[in-house]
Short mmCIF file of C-alpha atoms and ligand atoms in Angstrom, two decimals:
data_model
loop_
_atom_site.label_atom_id
_atom_site.label_comp_id
_atom_site.label_asym_id
_atom_site.label_seq_id
_atom_site.Cartn_x
_atom_site.Cartn_y
_atom_site.Cartn_z
CA MET A 22 199.69 134.56 -64.58
CA VAL A 23 202.50 133.33 -62.35
CA VAL A 24 204.74 136.35 -61.94
CA VAL A 25 208.34 135.49 -61.16
CA SER A 26 211.49 137.43 -62.00
CA LYS A 27 214.29 135.60 -63.79
CA PRO A 28 216.59 134.96 -60.80
CA ALA A 29 213.59 133.84 -58.75
CA ILE A 30 213.09 130.93 -61.10
CA GLU A 31 216.03 129.32 -59.34
CA GLN A 32 213.86 128.64 -56.30
CA PHE A 33 211.95 126.07 -58.36
CA SER A 34 213.28 122.55 -58.46
CA ASN A 35 214.92 121.54 -61.68
CA ILE A 36 215.03 117.90 -62.65
CA ARG A 37 218.32 116.79 -64.14
CA ASN A 38 218.67 113.10 -63.45
CA ASN A 39 215.57 111.41 -64.65
CA LYS A 40 215.75 107.66 -64.44
CA PRO A 41 215.10 106.51 -68.03
CA ALA A 42 211.62 105.21 -68.78
CA SER A 43 211.06 101.52 -68.26
CA ALA A 44 211.75 99.47 -71.39
CA LEU A 45 208.54 97.55 -70.73
CA PHE A 46 206.30 100.57 -70.98
CA THR A 47 204.07 100.67 -74.02
CA GLN A 48 201.16 103.03 -73.43
CA ILE A 49 198.65 104.33 -70.91
CA PRO A 50 195.80 101.79 -70.57
CA LEU A 51 192.64 102.81 -72.39
CA VAL A 52 189.08 102.19 -71.16
CA ASP A 53 186.14 102.59 -73.53
CA MET A 54 183.06 103.09 -71.32
CA SER A 55 180.74 102.24 -74.22
CA LYS A 56 182.11 98.69 -74.52
CA PRO A 57 180.51 95.78 -72.64
CA ASP A 58 183.95 94.62 -71.47
CA SER A 59 184.85 97.98 -69.90
CA LYS A 60 184.89 96.33 -66.46
CA HIS A 61 187.68 94.02 -67.58
CA GLN A 62 189.54 96.93 -69.14
CA ILE A 63 189.31 98.83 -65.84
CA ILE A 64 190.50 95.91 -63.72
CA LYS A 65 193.40 95.25 -66.10
CA ALA A 66 194.33 98.94 -66.03
CA CYS A 67 194.25 98.92 -62.22
CA GLU A 68 196.41 95.82 -62.11
CA GLU A 69 199.00 97.47 -64.32
CA PHE A 70 199.04 101.14 -63.29
CA GLY A 71 196.10 102.36 -61.22
CA PHE A 72 195.97 105.01 -63.92
CA PHE A 73 194.07 104.95 -67.19
CA LYS A 74 192.49 107.01 -69.93
CA VAL A 75 188.72 106.96 -70.48
CA ILE A 76 186.95 107.51 -73.80
CA ASN A 77 183.21 107.54 -74.56
CA HIS A 78 182.82 108.91 -71.06
CA GLY A 79 179.46 110.61 -71.58
CA VAL A 80 180.56 114.06 -70.39
CA PRO A 81 179.30 116.56 -73.03
CA MET A 82 182.13 118.36 -74.82
CA GLU A 83 180.23 121.64 -74.48
CA PHE A 84 180.49 121.42 -70.65
CA ILE A 85 184.21 120.75 -70.92
CA SER A 86 184.92 123.58 -73.40
CA LEU A 87 182.80 126.05 -71.49
CA LEU A 88 184.56 125.36 -68.19
CA GLU A 89 187.95 125.53 -69.89
CA SER A 90 187.15 128.92 -71.38
CA GLU A 91 185.78 130.23 -68.03
CA ALA A 92 188.90 128.99 -66.23
CA THR A 93 191.17 130.58 -68.84
CA LYS A 94 189.28 133.84 -68.42
CA PHE A 95 189.66 133.61 -64.64
CA PHE A 96 193.42 133.02 -64.75
CA SER A 97 193.93 135.95 -67.14
CA LEU A 98 192.42 138.37 -64.59
CA PRO A 99 194.69 140.67 -62.58
CA LEU A 100 196.13 139.01 -59.47
CA CYS A 101 194.04 141.14 -57.10
CA GLU A 102 190.82 139.92 -58.78
CA LYS A 103 191.82 136.27 -58.52
CA GLN A 104 192.74 136.75 -54.88
CA LYS A 105 189.15 137.76 -54.19
CA THR A 106 188.32 134.05 -54.16
CA GLY A 107 190.25 133.90 -50.88
CA GLN A 108 193.60 132.50 -49.80
CA PRO A 109 194.08 128.76 -50.24
CA LYS A 110 193.48 127.74 -46.61
CA PRO A 111 192.89 125.26 -48.08
CA TYR A 112 190.16 126.54 -50.47
CA GLY A 113 190.76 129.55 -52.70
CA TYR A 114 193.33 130.88 -55.15
CA GLY A 115 196.98 129.92 -54.84
CA ASN A 116 200.04 131.03 -56.74
CA LYS A 117 203.33 129.06 -56.73
CA ARG A 118 202.97 127.87 -53.11
CA ILE A 119 201.29 124.49 -52.83
CA GLY A 120 200.21 123.88 -49.25
CA THR A 121 201.83 125.63 -46.33
CA HIS A 122 205.00 123.58 -45.91
CA GLY A 123 207.37 124.93 -48.51
CA ASP A 124 206.29 123.19 -51.73
CA VAL A 125 206.48 125.49 -54.71
CA GLY A 126 205.68 124.93 -58.37
CA TRP A 127 205.34 126.86 -61.61
CA VAL A 128 201.58 126.89 -61.20
CA GLU A 129 198.60 128.92 -60.08
CA PHE A 130 195.42 127.16 -59.02
CA LEU A 131 191.93 127.40 -57.66
CA LEU A 132 190.90 124.83 -55.07
CA LEU A 133 187.19 124.48 -54.31
CA THR A 134 184.83 122.23 -52.42
CA THR A 135 182.27 120.58 -54.63
CA ASN A 136 179.45 121.85 -52.43
CA GLN A 137 178.23 125.41 -52.97
CA ASP A 138 181.37 127.45 -52.81
CA PRO A 139 180.93 130.98 -51.43
CA ASN A 140 184.33 131.94 -52.84
CA LEU A 141 182.97 131.98 -56.37
CA HIS A 142 179.98 134.26 -55.86
CA ARG A 143 181.74 137.03 -57.82
CA PHE A 144 182.29 134.73 -60.79
CA GLN A 145 178.79 133.72 -61.75
CA SER A 146 179.41 132.34 -65.26
CA PHE A 147 182.40 130.34 -64.00
CA ARG A 148 180.28 128.96 -61.21
CA LEU A 149 177.48 127.90 -63.55
CA ALA A 150 179.91 126.18 -65.93
CA LEU A 151 181.47 124.43 -62.95
CA GLY A 152 178.09 123.18 -61.74
CA ASP A 153 177.23 121.49 -65.08
CA TYR A 154 180.71 120.02 -65.48
CA MET A 155 180.93 118.70 -61.95
CA LYS A 156 177.54 117.01 -62.04
CA SER A 157 178.45 115.20 -65.23
CA VAL A 158 181.97 114.25 -64.10
CA LYS A 159 180.70 112.96 -60.76
CA LYS A 160 178.20 110.77 -62.63
CA MET A 161 181.02 109.37 -64.75
CA ALA A 162 183.21 108.80 -61.66
CA CYS A 163 180.38 106.85 -60.02
CA GLU A 164 179.89 104.79 -63.18
CA ILE A 165 183.59 103.96 -63.22
CA LEU A 166 183.51 102.92 -59.55
CA GLU A 167 180.42 100.80 -60.13
CA THR A 168 181.94 99.16 -63.20
CA MET A 169 185.06 98.53 -61.15
CA ALA A 170 182.95 97.01 -58.37
CA ASP A 171 181.39 94.68 -60.97
CA GLY A 172 184.84 93.66 -62.14
CA LEU A 173 185.99 93.02 -58.58
CA LYS A 174 182.71 91.30 -57.64
CA ILE A 175 182.09 93.79 -54.86
CA GLN A 176 178.51 93.71 -53.55
CA PRO A 177 176.52 95.90 -53.62
CA ARG A 178 177.85 97.54 -56.77
CA ASN A 179 177.41 101.03 -55.29
CA ALA A 180 179.61 100.19 -52.26
CA LEU A 181 182.26 102.55 -53.65
CA SER A 182 180.17 105.14 -55.49
CA LYS A 183 177.84 105.73 -52.55
CA LEU A 184 180.70 107.45 -50.71
CA LEU A 185 180.79 110.06 -53.50
CA MET A 186 176.99 110.31 -53.60
CA ASP A 187 176.78 110.82 -49.84
CA GLU A 188 175.59 114.33 -48.98
CA GLU A 189 178.56 114.61 -46.65
CA SER A 190 181.05 113.45 -49.29
CA ASP A 191 184.28 115.39 -48.90
CA SER A 192 184.98 115.91 -52.61
CA VAL A 193 187.24 118.64 -53.95
CA PHE A 194 187.74 120.36 -57.29
CA ARG A 195 190.99 121.85 -58.49
CA VAL A 196 191.87 123.89 -61.58
CA ASN A 197 195.61 124.23 -62.27
CA HIS A 198 197.11 126.72 -64.69
CA TYR A 199 200.75 126.28 -65.67
CA PRO A 200 201.89 129.31 -67.70
CA PRO A 201 204.73 128.75 -70.17
CA CYS A 202 207.94 128.74 -68.19
CA PRO A 203 210.81 130.68 -69.77
CA ASP A 204 214.30 129.23 -69.57
CA VAL A 205 213.27 125.59 -69.50
CA GLU A 206 215.85 123.57 -71.38
CA PRO A 207 215.51 119.85 -70.81
CA VAL A 208 218.93 118.24 -70.41
CA ASN A 209 220.05 116.78 -73.74
CA ALA A 210 222.31 113.81 -74.49
CA ASN A 211 225.41 116.00 -74.08
CA GLY A 212 224.32 117.01 -70.58
CA ASN A 213 223.46 120.55 -71.67
CA GLY A 214 220.30 122.35 -70.56
CA ASN A 215 219.20 123.50 -67.13
CA GLY A 216 216.62 120.76 -66.61
CA ASP A 217 212.85 120.67 -66.41
CA VAL A 218 211.10 122.98 -63.97
CA ILE A 219 208.57 121.46 -61.60
CA GLY A 220 205.00 122.64 -62.18
CA PHE A 221 203.50 120.40 -59.49
CA GLY A 222 205.83 118.26 -57.38
CA GLU A 223 205.55 114.50 -57.03
CA HIS A 224 202.71 113.29 -54.83
CA THR A 225 199.90 110.78 -54.56
CA ASP A 226 196.25 111.86 -54.53
CA PRO A 227 194.48 111.01 -51.31
CA GLN A 228 190.85 110.69 -52.39
CA ILE A 229 188.94 107.66 -53.70
CA ILE A 230 189.21 108.61 -57.34
CA SER A 231 190.75 111.51 -59.29
CA VAL A 232 189.26 112.49 -62.64
CA LEU A 233 191.60 114.70 -64.63
CA ARG A 234 191.02 116.56 -67.86
CA SER A 235 193.63 118.85 -69.40
CA ASN A 236 194.09 120.89 -72.53
CA ASN A 237 196.45 119.58 -75.19
CA THR A 238 199.66 120.61 -73.41
CA SER A 239 201.96 117.90 -72.07
CA GLY A 240 203.56 117.90 -68.62
CA LEU A 241 201.89 115.19 -66.58
CA GLN A 242 204.12 112.24 -65.65
CA ILE A 243 203.46 109.10 -63.63
CA SER A 244 205.98 106.98 -61.80
CA LEU A 245 206.27 103.30 -62.64
CA LYS A 246 206.98 100.62 -60.05
CA ASP A 247 210.69 100.63 -61.00
CA GLY A 248 210.92 104.34 -60.08
CA SER A 249 211.15 105.65 -63.65
CA TRP A 250 208.87 108.46 -64.81
CA ILE A 251 206.81 108.34 -67.99
CA SER A 252 205.07 111.23 -69.72
CA VAL A 253 201.34 111.00 -70.25
CA PRO A 254 200.48 112.22 -73.78
CA PRO A 255 197.75 114.87 -73.35
CA ASP A 256 194.32 114.30 -74.86
CA GLN A 257 191.76 117.05 -74.46
CA ASN A 258 188.84 114.83 -75.44
CA SER A 259 189.46 112.17 -72.81
CA PHE A 260 189.71 111.87 -69.04
CA PHE A 261 192.56 110.40 -67.03
CA ILE A 262 191.63 108.42 -63.96
CA ASN A 263 193.81 107.76 -60.95
CA VAL A 264 192.32 105.09 -58.72
CA VAL A 265 194.71 102.66 -57.13
CA THR A 266 197.55 100.51 -58.31
CA ASP A 267 198.79 97.00 -57.67
CA TYR A 268 195.73 94.85 -57.93
CA SER A 269 196.84 91.30 -58.56
CA PRO A 270 194.46 88.82 -60.18
CA GLN A 271 194.19 86.92 -56.88
CA SER A 272 193.97 90.16 -54.97
CA PRO A 273 191.96 90.23 -51.77
CA LEU A 274 190.38 93.33 -53.30
CA HIS A 275 188.04 90.91 -54.99
CA ASN A 276 186.39 90.56 -51.59
CA PHE A 277 186.33 94.21 -50.71
CA PRO A 278 183.13 95.06 -48.87
CA SER A 279 183.96 98.76 -49.02
CA PHE A 280 186.59 101.00 -50.48
CA LEU A 281 188.37 104.15 -49.49
CA SER A 282 191.07 106.35 -50.93
CA PRO A 283 194.20 105.15 -52.72
CA ASN A 284 196.34 106.14 -49.73
CA SER A 285 193.79 104.76 -47.34
CA LEU A 286 193.78 101.63 -49.40
CA ALA A 287 197.34 101.04 -48.25
CA VAL A 288 195.91 100.89 -44.74
CA MET A 289 192.98 98.71 -45.61
CA THR A 290 195.25 96.19 -47.30
CA ASN A 291 197.66 96.51 -44.40
CA GLY A 292 200.44 98.03 -46.48
CA ARG A 293 200.06 95.84 -49.52
CA PHE A 294 198.73 98.35 -52.06
CA LYS A 295 199.94 101.85 -52.86
CA SER A 296 198.68 104.71 -55.03
CA VAL A 297 200.26 106.15 -58.19
CA LYS A 298 202.87 108.86 -57.76
CA HIS A 299 202.64 111.64 -60.32
CA ARG A 300 203.96 115.14 -61.02
CA VAL A 301 203.78 117.89 -63.64
CA LEU A 302 206.73 119.44 -65.47
CA SER A 303 206.28 122.87 -66.94
CA ASN A 304 206.33 123.62 -70.63
CA SER A 305 208.43 126.42 -72.13
CA VAL A 306 206.01 127.23 -74.94
CA LYS A 307 202.37 126.43 -74.15
CA PRO A 308 200.20 126.98 -71.08
CA ARG A 309 198.71 123.85 -69.49
CA LEU A 310 195.27 123.94 -67.92
CA SER A 311 194.04 120.95 -65.93
CA MET A 312 190.76 120.42 -64.05
CA ILE A 313 190.56 117.65 -61.50
CA TYR A 314 187.61 116.26 -59.58
CA PHE A 315 188.72 114.41 -56.45
CA GLY A 316 185.93 112.18 -55.14
CA GLY A 317 186.28 111.68 -51.40
CA PRO A 318 184.41 109.94 -48.56
CA PRO A 319 182.56 111.72 -45.74
CA LEU A 320 184.92 113.13 -43.10
CA SER A 321 183.63 110.75 -40.44
CA GLU A 322 184.40 107.61 -42.49
CA LYS A 323 186.69 105.23 -40.58
CA ILE A 324 189.78 103.91 -42.32
CA ALA A 325 191.22 100.65 -41.00
CA PRO A 326 192.53 97.33 -42.29
CA LEU A 327 189.67 95.08 -43.27
CA PRO A 328 189.46 92.03 -41.01
CA SER A 329 188.88 89.87 -44.10
CA LEU A 330 192.30 90.87 -45.40
CA MET A 331 194.21 89.95 -42.24
CA ARG A 332 195.79 86.54 -42.48
CA GLY A 333 196.22 84.27 -39.46
CA ASP A 334 197.62 86.20 -36.52
CA GLN A 335 198.76 89.13 -38.69
CA GLN A 336 198.64 92.41 -36.77
CA SER A 337 197.47 95.71 -38.23
CA LEU A 338 200.37 97.96 -39.23
CA TYR A 339 198.17 101.01 -38.70
CA LYS A 340 196.10 102.65 -36.03
CA GLU A 341 192.47 103.25 -36.90
CA PHE A 342 191.70 106.78 -38.05
CA THR A 343 188.97 108.77 -39.79
CA TRP A 344 189.17 110.51 -43.15
CA PHE A 345 189.09 113.81 -41.23
CA GLU A 346 192.18 112.84 -39.19
CA TYR A 347 194.00 111.76 -42.32
CA LYS A 348 193.20 115.01 -44.12
CA ARG A 349 194.37 117.12 -41.20
CA CYS A 350 197.62 115.23 -41.30
CA ALA A 351 197.90 115.59 -45.10
CA TYR A 352 197.55 119.36 -44.84
CA ASN A 353 200.36 119.37 -42.29
CA SER A 354 202.79 117.51 -44.51
CA ARG A 355 204.75 118.16 -47.68
CA LEU A 356 203.62 116.95 -51.10
CA ALA A 357 206.03 114.05 -51.40
CA ASP A 358 205.73 112.92 -47.74
CA ASN A 359 204.36 109.56 -46.76
CA ARG A 360 201.17 110.88 -45.20
CA LEU A 361 200.38 107.59 -43.56
CA ILE A 362 203.48 107.53 -41.39
CA HIS A 363 201.68 109.11 -38.43
CA PHE A 364 199.23 106.27 -38.42
CA GLU A 365 201.77 103.47 -38.59
CA LYS A 366 202.03 101.62 -35.31
CA ILE A 367 205.82 101.31 -35.53
CA ALA A 368 206.28 105.05 -36.17
CA ALA A 369 203.97 105.81 -33.27
CA SER A 370 205.69 103.60 -30.71
O1 AKG B 30 197.83 119.36 -63.40
C1 AKG B 30 197.90 118.16 -63.57
O2 AKG B 30 197.91 117.64 -64.65
C2 AKG B 30 197.95 117.25 -62.35
C3 AKG B 30 197.84 118.00 -61.06
C4 AKG B 30 197.69 117.09 -59.89
O3 AKG B 30 198.22 116.02 -59.85
C5 AKG B 30 196.85 117.51 -58.75
O4 AKG B 30 196.33 118.65 -58.75
O5 AKG B 30 196.67 116.68 -57.81
FE1 FE2 B 31 197.56 114.82 -58.20
#
């Protein structure tokens, strides 16, 4: 449980002035992995949002329910037990503080590497449930990346998924628990209410692909291109995928020989594509539990604009860097920071 006294709640950001949702918004794109045209559904979803919901995903419900119940059991333990998984530096148990640069949220979490994690040796049943779940979710993530490669005509079709399958893949798993937050009163039409409390502040995910599953409690929001925020209706039977946004039908991504993270994609397209900003608002009544697999490339993978995407005498906006260098920089920044700024040539000069 997140333990905070009533006055201390004031240290959490409250959101009062939400830009109203875009009038154009209808619903989160849906991809049915059992349909032959799923590749078109994925490409369309990427063109629109870089964020979509997946059904018929092939991950057994028993793996999902078991991991959810193990995670719930873990978070209901006394604080000192949870802290035995180690401090989040970056892997381990964290409470309210996200990162080391002042971000706080109404959340507690467990951050793990997807390789054997020594931190969980005291929690054997949790660890076993995690193993089954992760194997199945990774398989689905690879299938999505391969289907996406088909849709984008990327050859070979495992050009993206092989980065996740690599033994050195730097993939991460995160379980977030947002206890009900007392005193949340969203601002109503008369301007009353103290505003929503931030569970997890706005940010973009750095890895290649994020695969999120949550219980049936709302809270997740994504930012549209016009800067407005929309709420993602929860669905405990489906997965939500965050890949990359802003593909255009004539996008040079159709010629991508390889693929890196959403943020790195901004580099590879020389600033043309960005990843989806999202955040979580806390709920006053129900706890939210989310489990996210972040598929990442090996640490030594180089991230640089692709020569095939440079037009004429266009210069690269970025210096070349490795995934390791980017991650080091990400851990030294705040959630909402532009983590690429250190690699921009203009910022560096
Ligand atoms: O808890 C959620 O629903 C999303 C959390 C998130 O965006 C993250 O852990 O990167
Ligand atoms: Fe995220």
